[in-house]
Coordinates of C-alpha atoms in Angstrom, one line a residue:
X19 CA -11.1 8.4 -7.4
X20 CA -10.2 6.1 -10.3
X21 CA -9.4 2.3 -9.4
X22 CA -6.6 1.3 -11.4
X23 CA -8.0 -1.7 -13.5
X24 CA -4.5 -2.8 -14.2
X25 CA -4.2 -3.5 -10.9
X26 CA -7.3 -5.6 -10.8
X27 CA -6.6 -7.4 -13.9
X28 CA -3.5 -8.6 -12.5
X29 CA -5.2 -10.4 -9.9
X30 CA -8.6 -12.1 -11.7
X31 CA -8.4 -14.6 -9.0
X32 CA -8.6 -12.7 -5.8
X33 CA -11.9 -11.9 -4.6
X34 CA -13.3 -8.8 -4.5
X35 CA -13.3 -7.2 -1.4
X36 CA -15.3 -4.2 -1.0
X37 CA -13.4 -0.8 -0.9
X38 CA -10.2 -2.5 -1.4
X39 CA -9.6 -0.9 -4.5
X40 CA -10.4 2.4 -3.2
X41 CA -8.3 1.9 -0.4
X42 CA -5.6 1.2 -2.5
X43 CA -6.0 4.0 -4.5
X44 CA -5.9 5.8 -1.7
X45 CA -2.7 4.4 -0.2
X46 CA -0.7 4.9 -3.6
X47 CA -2.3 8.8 -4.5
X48 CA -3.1 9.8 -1.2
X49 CA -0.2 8.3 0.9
X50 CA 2.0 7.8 -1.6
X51 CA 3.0 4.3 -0.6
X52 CA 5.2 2.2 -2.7
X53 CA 3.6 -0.2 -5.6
X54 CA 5.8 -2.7 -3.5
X55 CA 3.6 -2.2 0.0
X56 CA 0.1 -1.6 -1.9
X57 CA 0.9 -5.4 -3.5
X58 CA 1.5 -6.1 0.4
X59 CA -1.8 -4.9 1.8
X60 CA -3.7 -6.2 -1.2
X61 CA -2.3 -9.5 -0.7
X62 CA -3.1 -9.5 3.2
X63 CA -6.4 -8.2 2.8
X64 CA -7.3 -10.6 0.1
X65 CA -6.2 -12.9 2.2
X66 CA -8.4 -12.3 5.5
X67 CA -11.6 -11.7 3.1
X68 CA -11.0 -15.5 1.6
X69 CA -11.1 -16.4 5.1
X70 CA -14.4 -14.6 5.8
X71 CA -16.1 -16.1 2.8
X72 CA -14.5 -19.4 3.5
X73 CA -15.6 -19.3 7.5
X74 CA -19.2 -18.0 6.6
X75 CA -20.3 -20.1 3.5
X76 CA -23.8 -21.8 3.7
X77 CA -24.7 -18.8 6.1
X78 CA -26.4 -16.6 3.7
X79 CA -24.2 -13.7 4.5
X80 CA -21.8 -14.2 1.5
X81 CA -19.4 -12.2 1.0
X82 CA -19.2 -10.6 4.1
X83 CA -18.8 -6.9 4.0
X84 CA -17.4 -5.0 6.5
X85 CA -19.7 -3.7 8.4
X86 CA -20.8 -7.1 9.3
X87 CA -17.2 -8.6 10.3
X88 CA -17.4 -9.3 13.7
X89 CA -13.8 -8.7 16.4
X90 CA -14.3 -12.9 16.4
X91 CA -14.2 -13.0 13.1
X92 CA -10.5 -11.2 13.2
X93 CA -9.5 -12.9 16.2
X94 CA -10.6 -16.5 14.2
X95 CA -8.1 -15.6 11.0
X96 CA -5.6 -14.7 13.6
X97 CA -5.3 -18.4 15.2
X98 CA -6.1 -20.0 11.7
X99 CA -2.5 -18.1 10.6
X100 CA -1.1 -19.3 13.9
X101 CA -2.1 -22.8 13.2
X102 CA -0.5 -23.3 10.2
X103 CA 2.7 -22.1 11.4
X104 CA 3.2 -18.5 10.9
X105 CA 5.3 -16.5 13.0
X106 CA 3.6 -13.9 15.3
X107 CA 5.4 -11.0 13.4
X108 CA 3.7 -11.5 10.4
X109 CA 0.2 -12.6 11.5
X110 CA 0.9 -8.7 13.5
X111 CA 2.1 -7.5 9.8
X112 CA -1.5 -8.5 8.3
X113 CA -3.2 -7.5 11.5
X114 CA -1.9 -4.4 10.8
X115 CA -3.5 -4.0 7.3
X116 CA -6.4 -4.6 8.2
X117 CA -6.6 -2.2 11.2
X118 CA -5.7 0.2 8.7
X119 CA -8.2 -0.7 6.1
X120 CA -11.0 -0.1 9.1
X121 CA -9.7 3.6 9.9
X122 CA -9.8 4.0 6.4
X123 CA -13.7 3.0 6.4
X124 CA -14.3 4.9 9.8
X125 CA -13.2 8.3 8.2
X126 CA -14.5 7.9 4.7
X127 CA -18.0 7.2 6.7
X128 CA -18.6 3.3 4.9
X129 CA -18.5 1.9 8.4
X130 CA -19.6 3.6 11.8
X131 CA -16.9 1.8 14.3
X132 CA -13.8 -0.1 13.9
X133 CA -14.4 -3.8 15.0
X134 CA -10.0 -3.9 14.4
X135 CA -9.7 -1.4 16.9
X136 CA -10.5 -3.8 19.6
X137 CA -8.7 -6.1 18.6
X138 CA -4.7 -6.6 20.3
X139 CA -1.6 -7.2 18.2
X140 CA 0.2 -10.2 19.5
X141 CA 3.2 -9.8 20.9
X142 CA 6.4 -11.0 19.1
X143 CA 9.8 -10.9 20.2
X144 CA 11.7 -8.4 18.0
X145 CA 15.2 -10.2 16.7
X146 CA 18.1 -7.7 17.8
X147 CA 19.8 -6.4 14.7
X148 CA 23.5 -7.3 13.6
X149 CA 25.6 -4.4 14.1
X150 CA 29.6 -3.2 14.2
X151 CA 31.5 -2.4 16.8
X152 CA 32.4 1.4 17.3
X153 CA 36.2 0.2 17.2
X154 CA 35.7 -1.9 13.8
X155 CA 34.1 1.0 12.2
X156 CA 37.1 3.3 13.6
X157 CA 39.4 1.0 12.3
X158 CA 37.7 0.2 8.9
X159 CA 37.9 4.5 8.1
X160 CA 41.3 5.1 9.7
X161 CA 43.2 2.6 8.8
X162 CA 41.5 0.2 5.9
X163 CA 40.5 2.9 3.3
X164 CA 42.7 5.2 4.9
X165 CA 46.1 2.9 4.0
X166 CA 44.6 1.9 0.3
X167 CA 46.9 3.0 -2.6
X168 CA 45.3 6.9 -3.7
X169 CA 47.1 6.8 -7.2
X170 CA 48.8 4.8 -9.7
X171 CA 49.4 5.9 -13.2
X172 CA 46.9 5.2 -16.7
X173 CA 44.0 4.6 -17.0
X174 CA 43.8 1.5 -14.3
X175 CA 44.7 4.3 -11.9
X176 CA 42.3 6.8 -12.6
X177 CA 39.5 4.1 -12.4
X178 CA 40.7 2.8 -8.7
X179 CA 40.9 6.2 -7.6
X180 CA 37.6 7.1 -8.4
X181 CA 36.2 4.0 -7.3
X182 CA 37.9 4.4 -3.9
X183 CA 36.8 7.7 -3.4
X184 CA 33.5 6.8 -4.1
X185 CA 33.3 3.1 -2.5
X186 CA 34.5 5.6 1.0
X187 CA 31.9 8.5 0.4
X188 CA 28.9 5.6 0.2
X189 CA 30.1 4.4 3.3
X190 CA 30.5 7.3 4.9
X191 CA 26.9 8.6 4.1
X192 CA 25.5 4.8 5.1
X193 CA 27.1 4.8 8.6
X194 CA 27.2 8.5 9.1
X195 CA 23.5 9.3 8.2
X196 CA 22.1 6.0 9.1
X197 CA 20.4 5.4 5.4
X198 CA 18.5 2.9 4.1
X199 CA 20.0 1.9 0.6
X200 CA 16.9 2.6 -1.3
X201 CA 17.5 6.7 -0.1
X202 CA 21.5 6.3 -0.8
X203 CA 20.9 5.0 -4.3
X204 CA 18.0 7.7 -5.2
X205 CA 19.7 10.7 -3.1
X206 CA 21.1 13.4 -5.5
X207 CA 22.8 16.3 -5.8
X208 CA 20.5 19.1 -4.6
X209 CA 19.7 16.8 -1.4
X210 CA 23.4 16.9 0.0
X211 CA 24.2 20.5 1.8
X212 CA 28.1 20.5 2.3
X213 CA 28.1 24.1 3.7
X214 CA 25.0 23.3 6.2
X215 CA 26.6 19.7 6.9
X216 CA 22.7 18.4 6.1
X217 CA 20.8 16.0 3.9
X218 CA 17.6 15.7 2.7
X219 CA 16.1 12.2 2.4
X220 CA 13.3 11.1 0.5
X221 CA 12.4 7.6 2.6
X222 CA 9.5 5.1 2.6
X223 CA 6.5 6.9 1.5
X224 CA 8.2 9.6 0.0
X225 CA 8.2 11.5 3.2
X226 CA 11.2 13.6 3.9
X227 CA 13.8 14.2 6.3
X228 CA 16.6 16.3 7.2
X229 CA 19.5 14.2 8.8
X230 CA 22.9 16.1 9.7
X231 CA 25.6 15.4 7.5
X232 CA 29.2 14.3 9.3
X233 CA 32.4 16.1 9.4
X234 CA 34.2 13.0 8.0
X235 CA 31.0 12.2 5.6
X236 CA 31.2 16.0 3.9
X237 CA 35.4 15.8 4.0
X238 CA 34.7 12.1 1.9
X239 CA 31.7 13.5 -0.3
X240 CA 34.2 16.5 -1.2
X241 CA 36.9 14.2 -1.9
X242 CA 34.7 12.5 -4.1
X243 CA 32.7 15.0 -6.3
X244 CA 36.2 16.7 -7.3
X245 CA 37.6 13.2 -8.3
X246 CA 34.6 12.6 -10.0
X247 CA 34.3 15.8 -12.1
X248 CA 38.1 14.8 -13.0
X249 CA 36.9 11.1 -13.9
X250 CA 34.8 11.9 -16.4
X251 CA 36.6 15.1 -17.7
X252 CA 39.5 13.0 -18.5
X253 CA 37.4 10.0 -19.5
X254 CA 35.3 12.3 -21.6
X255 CA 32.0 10.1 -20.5
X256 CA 29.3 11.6 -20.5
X257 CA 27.0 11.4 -17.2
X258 CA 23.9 9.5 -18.2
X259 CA 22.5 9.7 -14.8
X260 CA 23.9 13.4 -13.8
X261 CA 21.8 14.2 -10.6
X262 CA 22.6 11.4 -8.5
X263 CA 25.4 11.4 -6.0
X264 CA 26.7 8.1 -6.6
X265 CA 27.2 6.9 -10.0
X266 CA 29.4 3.6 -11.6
X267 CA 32.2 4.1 -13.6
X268 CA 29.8 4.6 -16.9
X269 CA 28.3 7.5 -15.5
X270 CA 24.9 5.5 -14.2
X271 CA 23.5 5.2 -11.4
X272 CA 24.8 2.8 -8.5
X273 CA 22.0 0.0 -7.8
X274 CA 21.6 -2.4 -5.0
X275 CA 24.1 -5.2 -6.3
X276 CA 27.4 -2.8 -6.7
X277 CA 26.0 -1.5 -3.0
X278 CA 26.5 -4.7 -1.4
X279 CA 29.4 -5.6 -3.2
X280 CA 31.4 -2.4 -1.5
X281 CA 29.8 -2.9 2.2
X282 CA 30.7 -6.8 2.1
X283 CA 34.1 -6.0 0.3
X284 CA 34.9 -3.5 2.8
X285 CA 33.3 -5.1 6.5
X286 CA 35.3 -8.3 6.0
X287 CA 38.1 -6.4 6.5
X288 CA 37.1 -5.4 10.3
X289 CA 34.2 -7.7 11.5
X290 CA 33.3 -11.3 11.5
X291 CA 29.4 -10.4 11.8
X292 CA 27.4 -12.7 9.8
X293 CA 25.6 -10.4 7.4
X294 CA 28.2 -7.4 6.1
X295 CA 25.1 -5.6 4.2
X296 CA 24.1 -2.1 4.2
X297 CA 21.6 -2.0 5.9
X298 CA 23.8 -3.7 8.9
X299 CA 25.6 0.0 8.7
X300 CA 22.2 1.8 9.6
X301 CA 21.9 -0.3 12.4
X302 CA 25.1 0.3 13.8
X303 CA 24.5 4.0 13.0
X304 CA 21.8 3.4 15.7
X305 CA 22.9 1.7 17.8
X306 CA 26.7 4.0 18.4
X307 CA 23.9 6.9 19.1
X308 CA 21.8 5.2 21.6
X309 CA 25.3 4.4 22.8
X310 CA 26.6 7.5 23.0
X311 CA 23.4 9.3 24.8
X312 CA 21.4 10.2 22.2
X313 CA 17.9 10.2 22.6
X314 CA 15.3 7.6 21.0
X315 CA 13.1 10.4 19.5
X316 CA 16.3 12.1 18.2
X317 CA 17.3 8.8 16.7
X318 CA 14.2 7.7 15.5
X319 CA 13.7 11.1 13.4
X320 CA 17.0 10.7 11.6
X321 CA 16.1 7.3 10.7
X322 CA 12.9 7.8 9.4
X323 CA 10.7 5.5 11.5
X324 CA 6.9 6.7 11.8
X325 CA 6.6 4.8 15.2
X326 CA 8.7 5.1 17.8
X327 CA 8.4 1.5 18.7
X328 CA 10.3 0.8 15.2
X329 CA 13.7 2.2 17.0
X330 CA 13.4 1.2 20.6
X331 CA 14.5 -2.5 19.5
X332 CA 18.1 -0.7 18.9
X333 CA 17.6 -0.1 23.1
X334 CA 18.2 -4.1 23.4
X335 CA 21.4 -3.8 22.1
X336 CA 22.7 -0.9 24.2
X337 CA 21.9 -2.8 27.1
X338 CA 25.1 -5.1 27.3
X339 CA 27.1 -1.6 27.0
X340 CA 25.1 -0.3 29.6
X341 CA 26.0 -3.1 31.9
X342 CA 29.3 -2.6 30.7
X343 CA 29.2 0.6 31.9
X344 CA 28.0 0.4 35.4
X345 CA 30.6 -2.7 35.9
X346 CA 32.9 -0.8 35.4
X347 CA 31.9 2.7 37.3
X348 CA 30.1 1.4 39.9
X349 CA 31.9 1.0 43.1
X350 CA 29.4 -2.1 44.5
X351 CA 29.3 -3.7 40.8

């Protein structure tokens, strides 16, 4: 495998650890991981081998290769990161690289044990995430977008109805299939199944998913692919970006900005939770369905995660409407 020497240009300062750039390669060709987290495991790995040369100078063992890192070694880095102040979640983010650069080395046969194996991720507490209440969301579809004007005449009108049917179609897909807003931005035409009610999503490492498509979702997509072919008929734009489901008013794509724009515009209507994002509607997508019996594995599939551990912190949350619950059913409550 070829090491990208653009990549390794980029960072003349950084020393050289060995296999990093094969594991790289590896991550971005053979796991398809983003250009966005290879920077991140270059940058953590870098940064543990700067320690190791650092830690053993004037031994003789310069640079350390891996073989020769020792589970003190790790464990050393680890309370150097704590010492200068860094939160236990990320010192358990670079941990986590370098556990991974070890299996990497065990099954490639450079290294015949994993000293990272033996080592234990610190625990953390996990923040809750933000989410909506199932009543704001009820009220922000049936009565917020459902009361906005649908039609006014010229050319004013045309634009506000489009942009109403498409501003309620995003948010329906956000909430209703729990997406990230990398995967509602990309997701195009051939992914969405109106007949089957399904969608297929290309998340984080380009792994796909099918996650069931809502009644109300495919009754606001309809809505807003037949205003949209209208649009543009009448407009007599041309569709630069064809493929993809949700477009601007020039035919292009949507992008992050003009996705936050709608979701704040929109949640200030019916919430006073502190960050009206997008991805504040995925977590209320899993947090209704933990809610509402669904099961974690269930859950965690249509979201995506690799690890179930990702989804259980939505479990914190459902524990006040648990209590809720038995207050009010239980007859020694």
């Amino acid at each position: 495998m070829t090491v990208n020497k653009e990549k390794k240009a980029a960072h003349p300062d950084t020393p050289s650890y060995p296999f990093l750039n094969e594991f790289l390669d590896y991550l971005e060709v053979e796991r398809q991981f983003s250009r966005h987290t290879c920077e991140a495991y270059r940058n953590d790995l870098s940064q543990f081998y700067r320690f190791l040369v650092d830690e053993h100078a004037g031994s003789g063992t310069c640079p350390v290769a891996p073989a020769d890192v020792s589970v003190l070694d790790i464990r050393l880095f680890m309370g150097a990161l704590l010492d200068r102040g860094m939160s236990p979640k990320s010192i358990a983010r670079k941990l986590a690289a370098i556990k991974s650069f070890y299996n990497y080395l065990l099954e490639t046969g450079n290294i015949k044990a994993s000293v990272a194996a033996q080592v234990m991720t610190p625990r953390f507490s996990k923040a809750v995430p933000g989410f909506v209440q199932e009543r704001e969301m009820k009220r922000l579809f049936d009565d917020v977008l459902s009361q906005m004007p649908q039609s006014r005449p010229g050319k004013n009108g045309a634009d506000a109805r489009f942009t109403l049917a498409r501003d309620r179609a995003l948010l329906e897909v956000l909430y209703g299939c729990g997406l990230r807003i990398s995967e509602l931005i990309a997701l195009e035409h051939d992914q969405v199944n109106l007949d089957d009610g399904l969608v297929r999503v290309e998340g984080k490492g380009r792994k796909q998913r099918i996650v069931p498509l809502g009644e109300q979702a495919a009754i606001a997509l309809r809505n807003y692919f037949e205003v949209k072919r209208n649009f543009f008929r009448i407009q007599k734009e041309s569709l630069d970006d064809a493929p993809y489901v949700f477009v601007t008013k020039k035919g292009r794509r949507i992008y992050p900005v003009l996705v936050q724009r709608v979701t704040k515009k929109y949640l200030s209507t019916v919430t006073e939770i502190r960050n009206k994002n997008p991805h504040v509607l995925r977590h209320s997508f899993a947090t209704h369905m933990l809610n509402s019996g669904a099961d974690l594995t269930s859950v965690s599939e249509m979201l995506g995660h690799t690890n179930l551990t990702t989804t259980e912190i939505y479990t914190h949350v459902t524990f006040g409407r648990i209590r809720e619950v038995y207050s009010k059913a239980h007859p020694r409550a």
